[in-house]
Short mmCIF file of C-alpha atoms in Angstrom, two decimals:
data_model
loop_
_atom_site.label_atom_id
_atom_site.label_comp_id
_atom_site.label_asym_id
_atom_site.label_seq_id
_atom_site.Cartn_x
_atom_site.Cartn_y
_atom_site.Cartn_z
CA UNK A 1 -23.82 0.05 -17.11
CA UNK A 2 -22.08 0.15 -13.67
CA UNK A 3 -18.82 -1.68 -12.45
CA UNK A 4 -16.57 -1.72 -9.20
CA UNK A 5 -13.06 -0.69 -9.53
CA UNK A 6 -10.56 -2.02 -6.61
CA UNK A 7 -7.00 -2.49 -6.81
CA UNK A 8 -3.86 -3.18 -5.06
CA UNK A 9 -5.28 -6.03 -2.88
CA UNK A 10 -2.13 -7.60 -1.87
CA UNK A 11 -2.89 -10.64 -1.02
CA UNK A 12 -0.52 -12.75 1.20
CA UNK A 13 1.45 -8.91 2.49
CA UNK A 14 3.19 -8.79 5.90
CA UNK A 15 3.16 -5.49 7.31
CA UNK A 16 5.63 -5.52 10.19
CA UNK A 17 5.75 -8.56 10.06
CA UNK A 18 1.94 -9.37 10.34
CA UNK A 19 0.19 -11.25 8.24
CA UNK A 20 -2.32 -9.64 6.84
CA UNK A 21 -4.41 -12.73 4.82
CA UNK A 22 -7.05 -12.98 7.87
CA UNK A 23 -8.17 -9.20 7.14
CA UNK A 24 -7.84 -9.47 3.66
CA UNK A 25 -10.48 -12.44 4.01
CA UNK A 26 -12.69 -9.93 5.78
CA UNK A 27 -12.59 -6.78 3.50
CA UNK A 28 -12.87 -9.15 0.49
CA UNK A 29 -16.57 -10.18 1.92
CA UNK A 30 -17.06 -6.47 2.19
CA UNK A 31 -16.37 -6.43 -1.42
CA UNK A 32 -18.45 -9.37 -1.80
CA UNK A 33 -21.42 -7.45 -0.30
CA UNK A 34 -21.35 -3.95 -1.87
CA UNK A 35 -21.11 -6.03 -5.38
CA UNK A 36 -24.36 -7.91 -3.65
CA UNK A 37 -25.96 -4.41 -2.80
CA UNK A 38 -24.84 -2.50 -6.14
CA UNK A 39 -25.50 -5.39 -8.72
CA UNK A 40 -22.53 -4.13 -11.26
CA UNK A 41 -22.26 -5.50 -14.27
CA UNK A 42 -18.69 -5.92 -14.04
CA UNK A 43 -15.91 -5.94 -11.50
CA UNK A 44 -12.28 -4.01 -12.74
CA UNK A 45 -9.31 -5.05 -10.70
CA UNK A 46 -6.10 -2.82 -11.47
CA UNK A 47 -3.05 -4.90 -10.75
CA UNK A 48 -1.12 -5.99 -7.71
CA UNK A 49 -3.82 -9.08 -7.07
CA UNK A 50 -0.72 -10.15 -5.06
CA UNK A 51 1.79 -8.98 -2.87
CA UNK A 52 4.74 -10.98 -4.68
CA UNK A 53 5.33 -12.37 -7.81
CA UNK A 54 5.60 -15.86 -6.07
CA UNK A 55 2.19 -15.56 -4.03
CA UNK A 56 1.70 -17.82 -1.40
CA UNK A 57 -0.49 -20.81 -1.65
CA UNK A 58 -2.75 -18.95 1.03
CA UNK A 59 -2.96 -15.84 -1.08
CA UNK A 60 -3.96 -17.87 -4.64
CA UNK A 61 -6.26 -19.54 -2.39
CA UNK A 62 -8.10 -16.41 -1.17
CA UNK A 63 -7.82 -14.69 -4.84
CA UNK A 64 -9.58 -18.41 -6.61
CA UNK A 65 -12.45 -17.73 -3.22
CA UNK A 66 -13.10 -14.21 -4.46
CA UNK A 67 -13.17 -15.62 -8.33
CA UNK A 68 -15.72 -18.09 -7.71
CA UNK A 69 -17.96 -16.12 -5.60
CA UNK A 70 -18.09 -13.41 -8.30
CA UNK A 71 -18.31 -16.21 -11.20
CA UNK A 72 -21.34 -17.81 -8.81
CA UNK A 73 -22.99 -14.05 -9.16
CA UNK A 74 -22.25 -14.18 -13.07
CA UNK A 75 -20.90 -11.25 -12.28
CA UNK A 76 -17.92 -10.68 -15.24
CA UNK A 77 -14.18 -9.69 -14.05
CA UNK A 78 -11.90 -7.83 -15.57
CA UNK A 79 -8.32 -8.03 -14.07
CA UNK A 80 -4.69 -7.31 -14.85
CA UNK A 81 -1.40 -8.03 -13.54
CA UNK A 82 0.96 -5.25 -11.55
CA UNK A 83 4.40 -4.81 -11.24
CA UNK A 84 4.09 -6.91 -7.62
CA UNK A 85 2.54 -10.00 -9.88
CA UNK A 86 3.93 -12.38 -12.01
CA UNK A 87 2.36 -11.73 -15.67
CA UNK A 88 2.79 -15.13 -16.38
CA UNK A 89 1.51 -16.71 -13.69
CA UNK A 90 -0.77 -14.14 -13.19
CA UNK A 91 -2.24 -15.29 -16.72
CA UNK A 92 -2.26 -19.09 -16.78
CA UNK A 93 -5.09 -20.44 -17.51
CA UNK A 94 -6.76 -17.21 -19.04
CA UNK A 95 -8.85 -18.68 -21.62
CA UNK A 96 -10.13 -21.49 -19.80
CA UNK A 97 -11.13 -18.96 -17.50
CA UNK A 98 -13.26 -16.75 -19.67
CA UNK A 99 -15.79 -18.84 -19.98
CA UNK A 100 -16.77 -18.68 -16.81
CA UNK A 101 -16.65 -14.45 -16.98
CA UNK A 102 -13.09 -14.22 -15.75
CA UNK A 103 -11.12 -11.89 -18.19
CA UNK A 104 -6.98 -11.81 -17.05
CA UNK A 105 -5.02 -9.65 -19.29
CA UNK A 106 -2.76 -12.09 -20.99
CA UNK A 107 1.39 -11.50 -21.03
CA UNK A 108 2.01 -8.12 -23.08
CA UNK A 109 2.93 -9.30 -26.55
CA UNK A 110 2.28 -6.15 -28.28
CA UNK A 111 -1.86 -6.21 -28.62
CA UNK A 112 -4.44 -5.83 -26.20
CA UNK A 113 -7.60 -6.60 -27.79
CA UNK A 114 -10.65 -5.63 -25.89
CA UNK A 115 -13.94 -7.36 -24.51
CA UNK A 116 -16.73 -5.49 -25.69
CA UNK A 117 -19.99 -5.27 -23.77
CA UNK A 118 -23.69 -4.36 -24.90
CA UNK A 119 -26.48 -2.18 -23.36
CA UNK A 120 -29.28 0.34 -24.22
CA UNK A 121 -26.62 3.37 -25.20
CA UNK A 122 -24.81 1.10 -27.69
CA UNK A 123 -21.05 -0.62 -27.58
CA UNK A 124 -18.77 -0.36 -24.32
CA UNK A 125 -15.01 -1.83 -25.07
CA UNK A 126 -12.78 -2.45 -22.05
CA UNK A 127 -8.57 -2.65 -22.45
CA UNK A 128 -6.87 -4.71 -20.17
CA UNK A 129 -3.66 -3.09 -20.24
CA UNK A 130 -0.75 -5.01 -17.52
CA UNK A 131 1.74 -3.36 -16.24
CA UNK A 132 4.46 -2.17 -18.81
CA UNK A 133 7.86 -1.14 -19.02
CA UNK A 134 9.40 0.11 -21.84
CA UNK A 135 11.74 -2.62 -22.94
CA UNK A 136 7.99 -4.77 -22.83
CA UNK A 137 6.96 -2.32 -25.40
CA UNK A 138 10.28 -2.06 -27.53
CA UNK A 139 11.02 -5.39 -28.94
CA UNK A 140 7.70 -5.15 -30.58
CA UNK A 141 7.53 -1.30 -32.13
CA UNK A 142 11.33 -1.52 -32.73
CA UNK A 143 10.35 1.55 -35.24
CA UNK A 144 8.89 3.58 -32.86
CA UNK A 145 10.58 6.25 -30.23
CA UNK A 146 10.20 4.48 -27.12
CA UNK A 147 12.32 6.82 -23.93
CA UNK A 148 9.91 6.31 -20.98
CA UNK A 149 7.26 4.95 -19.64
CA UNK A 150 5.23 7.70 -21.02
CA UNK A 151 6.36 6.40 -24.73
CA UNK A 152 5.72 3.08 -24.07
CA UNK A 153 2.48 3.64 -22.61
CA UNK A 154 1.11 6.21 -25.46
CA UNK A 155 2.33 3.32 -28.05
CA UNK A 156 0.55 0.68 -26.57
CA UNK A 157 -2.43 2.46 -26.56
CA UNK A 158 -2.21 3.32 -30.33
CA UNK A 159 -1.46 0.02 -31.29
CA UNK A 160 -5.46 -0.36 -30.08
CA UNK A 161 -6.89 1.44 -32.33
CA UNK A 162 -9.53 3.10 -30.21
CA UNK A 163 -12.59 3.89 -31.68
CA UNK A 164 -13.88 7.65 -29.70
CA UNK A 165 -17.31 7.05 -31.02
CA UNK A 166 -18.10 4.33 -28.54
CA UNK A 167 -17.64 4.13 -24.21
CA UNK A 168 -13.76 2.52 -23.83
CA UNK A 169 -12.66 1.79 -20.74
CA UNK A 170 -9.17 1.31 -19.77
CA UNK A 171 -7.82 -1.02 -16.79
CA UNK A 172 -4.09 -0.26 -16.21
CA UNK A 173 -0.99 -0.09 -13.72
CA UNK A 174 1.21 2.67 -13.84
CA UNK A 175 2.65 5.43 -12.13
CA UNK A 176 0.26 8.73 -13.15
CA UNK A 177 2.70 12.01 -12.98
CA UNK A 178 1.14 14.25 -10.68
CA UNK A 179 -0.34 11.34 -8.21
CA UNK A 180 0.33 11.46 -4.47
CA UNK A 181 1.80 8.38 -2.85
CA UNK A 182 3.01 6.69 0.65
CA UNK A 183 5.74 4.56 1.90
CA UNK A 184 4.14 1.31 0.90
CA UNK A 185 4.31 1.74 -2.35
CA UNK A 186 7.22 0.89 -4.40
CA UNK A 187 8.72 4.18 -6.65
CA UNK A 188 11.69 4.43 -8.91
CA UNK A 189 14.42 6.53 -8.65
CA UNK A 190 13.75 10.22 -10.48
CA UNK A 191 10.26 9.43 -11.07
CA UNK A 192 11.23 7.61 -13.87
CA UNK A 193 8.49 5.35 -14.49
CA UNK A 194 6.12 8.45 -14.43
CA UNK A 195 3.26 8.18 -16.90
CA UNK A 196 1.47 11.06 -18.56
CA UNK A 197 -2.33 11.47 -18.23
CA UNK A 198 -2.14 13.25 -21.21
CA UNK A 199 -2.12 9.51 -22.67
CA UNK A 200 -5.35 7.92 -21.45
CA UNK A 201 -7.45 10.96 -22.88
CA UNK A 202 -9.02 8.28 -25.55
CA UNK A 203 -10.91 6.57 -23.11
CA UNK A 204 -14.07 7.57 -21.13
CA UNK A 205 -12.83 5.92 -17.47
CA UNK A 206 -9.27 4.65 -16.67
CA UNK A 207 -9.07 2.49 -13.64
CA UNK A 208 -5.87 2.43 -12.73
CA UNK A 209 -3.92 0.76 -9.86
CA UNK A 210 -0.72 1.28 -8.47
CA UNK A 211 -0.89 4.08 -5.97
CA UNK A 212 -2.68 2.83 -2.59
CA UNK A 213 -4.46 6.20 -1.83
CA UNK A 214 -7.55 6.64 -3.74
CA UNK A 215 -7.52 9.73 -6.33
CA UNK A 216 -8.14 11.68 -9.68
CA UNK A 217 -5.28 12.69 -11.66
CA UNK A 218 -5.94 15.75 -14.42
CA UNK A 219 -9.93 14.37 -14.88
CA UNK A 220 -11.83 13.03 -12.45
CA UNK A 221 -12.88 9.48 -15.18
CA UNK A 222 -8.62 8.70 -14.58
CA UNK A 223 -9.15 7.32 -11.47
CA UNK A 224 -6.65 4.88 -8.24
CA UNK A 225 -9.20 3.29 -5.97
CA UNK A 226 -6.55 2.72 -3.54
CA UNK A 227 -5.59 -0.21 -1.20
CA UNK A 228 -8.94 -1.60 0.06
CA UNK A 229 -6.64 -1.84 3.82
CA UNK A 230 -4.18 0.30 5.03
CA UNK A 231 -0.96 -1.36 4.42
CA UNK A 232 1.50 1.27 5.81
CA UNK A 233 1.12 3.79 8.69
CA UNK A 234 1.52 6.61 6.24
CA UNK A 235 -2.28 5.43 5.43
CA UNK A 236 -3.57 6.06 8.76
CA UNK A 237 -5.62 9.01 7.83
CA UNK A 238 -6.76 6.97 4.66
CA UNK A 239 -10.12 6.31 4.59
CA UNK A 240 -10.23 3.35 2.00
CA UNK A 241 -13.21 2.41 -0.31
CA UNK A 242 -13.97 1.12 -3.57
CA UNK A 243 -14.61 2.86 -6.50
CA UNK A 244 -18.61 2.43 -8.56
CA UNK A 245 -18.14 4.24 -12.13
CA UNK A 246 -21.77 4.17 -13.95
CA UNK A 247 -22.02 4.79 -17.52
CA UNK A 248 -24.84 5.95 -19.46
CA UNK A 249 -24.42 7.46 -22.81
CA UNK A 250 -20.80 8.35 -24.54
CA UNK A 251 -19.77 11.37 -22.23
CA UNK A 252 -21.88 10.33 -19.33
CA UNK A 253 -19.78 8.89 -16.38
CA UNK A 254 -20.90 9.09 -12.63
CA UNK A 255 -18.49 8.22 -10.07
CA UNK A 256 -18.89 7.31 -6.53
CA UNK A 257 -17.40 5.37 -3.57
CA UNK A 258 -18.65 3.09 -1.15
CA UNK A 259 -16.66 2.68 2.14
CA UNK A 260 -14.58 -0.13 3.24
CA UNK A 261 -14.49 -0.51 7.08
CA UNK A 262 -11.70 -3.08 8.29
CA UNK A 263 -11.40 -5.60 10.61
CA UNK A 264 -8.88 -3.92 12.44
CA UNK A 265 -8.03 -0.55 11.74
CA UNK A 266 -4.09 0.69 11.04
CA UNK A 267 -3.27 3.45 13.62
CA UNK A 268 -1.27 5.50 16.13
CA UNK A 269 -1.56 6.50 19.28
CA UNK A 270 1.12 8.55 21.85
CA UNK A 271 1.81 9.26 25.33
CA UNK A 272 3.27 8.83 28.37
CA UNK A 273 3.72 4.84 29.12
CA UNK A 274 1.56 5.93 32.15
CA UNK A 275 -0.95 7.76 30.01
CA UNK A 276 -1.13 4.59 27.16
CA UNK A 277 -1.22 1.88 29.77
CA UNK A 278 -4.06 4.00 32.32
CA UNK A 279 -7.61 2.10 31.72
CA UNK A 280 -9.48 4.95 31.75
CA UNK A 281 -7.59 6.18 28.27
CA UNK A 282 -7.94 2.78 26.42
CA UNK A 283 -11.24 1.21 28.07
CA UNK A 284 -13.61 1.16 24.63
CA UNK A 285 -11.13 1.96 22.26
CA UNK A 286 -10.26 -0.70 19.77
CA UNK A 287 -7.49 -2.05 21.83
CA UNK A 288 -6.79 -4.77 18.93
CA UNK A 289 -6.08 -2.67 16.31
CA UNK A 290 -2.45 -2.99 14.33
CA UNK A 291 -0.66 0.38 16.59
CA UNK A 292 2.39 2.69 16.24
CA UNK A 293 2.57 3.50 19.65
CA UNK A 294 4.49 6.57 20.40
CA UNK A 295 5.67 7.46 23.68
CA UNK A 296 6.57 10.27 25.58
CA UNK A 297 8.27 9.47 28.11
CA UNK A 298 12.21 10.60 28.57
CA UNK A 299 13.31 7.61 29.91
CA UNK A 300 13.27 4.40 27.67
CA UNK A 301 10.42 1.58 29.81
CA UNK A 302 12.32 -1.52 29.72
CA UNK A 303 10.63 -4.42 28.01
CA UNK A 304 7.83 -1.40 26.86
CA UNK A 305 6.90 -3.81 24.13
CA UNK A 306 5.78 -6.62 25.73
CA UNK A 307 4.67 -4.98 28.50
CA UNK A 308 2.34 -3.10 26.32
CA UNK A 309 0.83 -5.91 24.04
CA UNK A 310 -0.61 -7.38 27.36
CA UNK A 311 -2.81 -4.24 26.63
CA UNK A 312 -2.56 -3.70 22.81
CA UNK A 313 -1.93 -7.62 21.47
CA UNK A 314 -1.41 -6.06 17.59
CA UNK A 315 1.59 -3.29 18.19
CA UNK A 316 3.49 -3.04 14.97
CA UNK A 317 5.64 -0.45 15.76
CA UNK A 318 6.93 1.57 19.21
CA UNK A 319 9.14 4.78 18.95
CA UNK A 320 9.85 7.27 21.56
CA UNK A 321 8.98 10.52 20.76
CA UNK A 322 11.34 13.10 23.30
CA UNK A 323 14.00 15.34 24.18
CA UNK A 324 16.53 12.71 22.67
CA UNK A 325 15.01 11.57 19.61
CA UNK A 326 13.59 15.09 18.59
CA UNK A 327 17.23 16.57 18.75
CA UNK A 328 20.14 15.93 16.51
CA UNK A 329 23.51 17.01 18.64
CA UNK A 330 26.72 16.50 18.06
CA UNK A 331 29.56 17.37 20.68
CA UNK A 332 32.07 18.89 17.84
CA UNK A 333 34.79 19.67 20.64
CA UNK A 334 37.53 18.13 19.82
CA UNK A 335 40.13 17.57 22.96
CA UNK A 336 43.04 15.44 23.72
CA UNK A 337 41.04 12.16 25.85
CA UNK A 338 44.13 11.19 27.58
CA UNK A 339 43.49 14.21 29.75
CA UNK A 340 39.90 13.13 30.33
CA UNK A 341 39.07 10.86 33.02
CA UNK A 342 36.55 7.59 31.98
CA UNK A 343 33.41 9.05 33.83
CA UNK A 344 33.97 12.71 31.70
CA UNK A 345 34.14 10.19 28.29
CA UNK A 346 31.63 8.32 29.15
CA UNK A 347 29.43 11.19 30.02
CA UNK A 348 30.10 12.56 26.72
CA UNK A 349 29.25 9.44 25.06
CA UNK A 350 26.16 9.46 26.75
CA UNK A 351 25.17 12.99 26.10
CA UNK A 352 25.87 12.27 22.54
CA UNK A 353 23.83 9.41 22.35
CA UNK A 354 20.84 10.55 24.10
CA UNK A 355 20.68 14.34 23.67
CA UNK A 356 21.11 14.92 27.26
CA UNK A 357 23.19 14.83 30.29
CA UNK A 358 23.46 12.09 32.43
CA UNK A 359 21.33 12.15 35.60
CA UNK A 360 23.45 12.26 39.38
CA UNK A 361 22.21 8.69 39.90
CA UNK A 362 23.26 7.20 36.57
CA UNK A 363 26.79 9.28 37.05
CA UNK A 364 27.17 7.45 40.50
CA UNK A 365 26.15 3.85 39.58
CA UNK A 366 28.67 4.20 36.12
CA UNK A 367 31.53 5.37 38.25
CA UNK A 368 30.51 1.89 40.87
CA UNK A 369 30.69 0.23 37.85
CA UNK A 370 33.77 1.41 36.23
CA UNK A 371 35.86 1.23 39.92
CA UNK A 372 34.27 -2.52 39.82
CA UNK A 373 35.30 -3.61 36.45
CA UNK A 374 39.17 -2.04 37.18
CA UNK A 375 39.22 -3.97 40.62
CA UNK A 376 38.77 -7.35 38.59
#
């Protein structure tokens, strides 16, 4: 029996201020066409459909396209809410749903029945498990210790009564202790919403969601697919995918990826303005990619911005990347300014801004300045 785990698709996200629903429209046809190639039985989709809990109408839009090409393939889905959705919108509508294959895990009211499937090796029970905290898990296991997320995790799972004889999988949203992450990922304070693995070790796969790079944490079957997009630049080096997970009999799980290549890819690129803007550096590269440019140069390029989308329409992001930026000085002498003349303070100021002196030709044209302003 085999099945496609994504996560995290964030529908409707801005990423500086970009939009980001055309490309999600594009890598969810990529989707569409590795489920076309593979022929799973089953799609898992680990939480964080959307990027807020209020989606936009564009973003349920794009999530009911992806439903009903799936349901068209009678091809069943398996999906839970993440801390980024609303569980109760996220759920609306949940039974009507399932008949047409579409399984949403329902608000957590303290019981997570599963769906059980059939083949050739016998019973396979999937969990939908939506994102918990503890207080979701406390005011219905009042008796039991419930600290962290760990607690309210391992009770939830107990309350299941998992049967080890038979192939379980679990579908859930936390934060896995011992997982790497990136800026675009929300994370709270002390780790506090860490989750042991140590608490999944009842089921044969765990699809999980949360973290947007794609990795196993203490087994390889407790698995994040990642972000099918790159939705930060600390993903630039991510090479995103989805996740296939075939079972055969109990204690046979294969894993695999399949690549996801984006519309436009999430990147960076430095140098001089000169070297950046010279044809024979971008001519062929992808020149519409969404870009952190990064350049060189000592002196700021006025209006570097626009001048450089003329180039590179999709810039996200421009730093400067020099003497002034890399340093961190502070002038710590500490003298009496009324003996200072304006040019020496404002050379200071300058020096302390930028990390270096002031050029002869910028101390000239101040001092103009300063003997024009006085003469008004």
């Amino acid at each position: 029996m085999k099945f496609i785990h994504l996560s995290d698709l964030h529908l409707g996200k801005r990423v500086n201020e970009f939009s980001m629903i055309e490309d999600q429209r594009y890598i969810l046809t990529k989707i569409i066409n590795i489920v076309d190639e593979e022929k799973p039985e089953g799609v898992l989709v680990a939480g964080d459909v959307y990027d807020r809990s209020v989606p936009s109408e564009e973003a349920m839009q794009l999530w009911d396209e992806f439903l009903i090409k799936l349901s068209k393939r009678k091809i069943p889905v398996f999906a839970i809410s993440g801390n980024h959705d609303s569980a109760v919108r996220f759920s609306s509508h949940n039974k009507l749903v399932e008949n047409a294959g579409i399984y949403l895990s329902p608000v957590y009211e303290g019981e997570v029945k599963p769906i059980t499937l059939e083949d050739s090796e016998g019973k396979l029970n999937i969990y939908l498990l939506p994102f918990i905290k503890p207080v979701h898990v406390k005011q219905f296991f009042s008796e039991e210790k419930i600290e962290d997320y760990t607690d309210a995790c391992r009770v939830a799972i107990k309350q299941m009564k998992v049967d080890e004889k038979e192939r379980n999988i679990l579908v859930a949203h936390q934060f896995v202790l011992g997982a790497s992450t990136c800026e675009s990922e929300e994370h709270t304070v002390g780790g506090l919403d860490n989750v042991s693995a140590s608490v999944f070790d009842c089921f044969d796969y765990v699809a999980l969601g949360h973290i947007h790079g794609k990795q196993s944490i203490g087994r390889e079957s407790v698995r994040y697919s990642g972000t099918p997009l790159k939705y930060s630049f600390s993903e630039k080096n991510h090479n995103k995918s989805v996740t296939v997970v075939e079972f055969g009999k109990k204690g046979d799980v294969v894993i695999r990826e399949c690549p996801l290549v984006p519309q436009h890819d999430l990147r960076e690129i430095r140098g001089t303005y000169d070297e950046v803007t010279s044809k024979k550096n971008y001519e062929g590269t992808a020149v519409d990619d969404y870009l952190h440019i990064i350049l060189t140069d000592e002196e700021d390029i006025p209006d570097a911005i626009g001048k450089l989308r003329v180039i590179y329409k999709n810039i996200m992001k421009l730093s400067y990347d020099n003497k002034r930026t890399r340093e961190n000085k502070v002038i710590s002498d500490v003298e009496d300014v009324e003996k200072k003349t304006p040019i020496e303070l404002f050379e200071e100021f300058y020096e302390l801004q930028n990390n270096q002196k002031m050029s002869d030709e910028q101390k000239n044209y101040t001092v103009e300045l300063i003997d024009s302003i006085w003469e008004v």
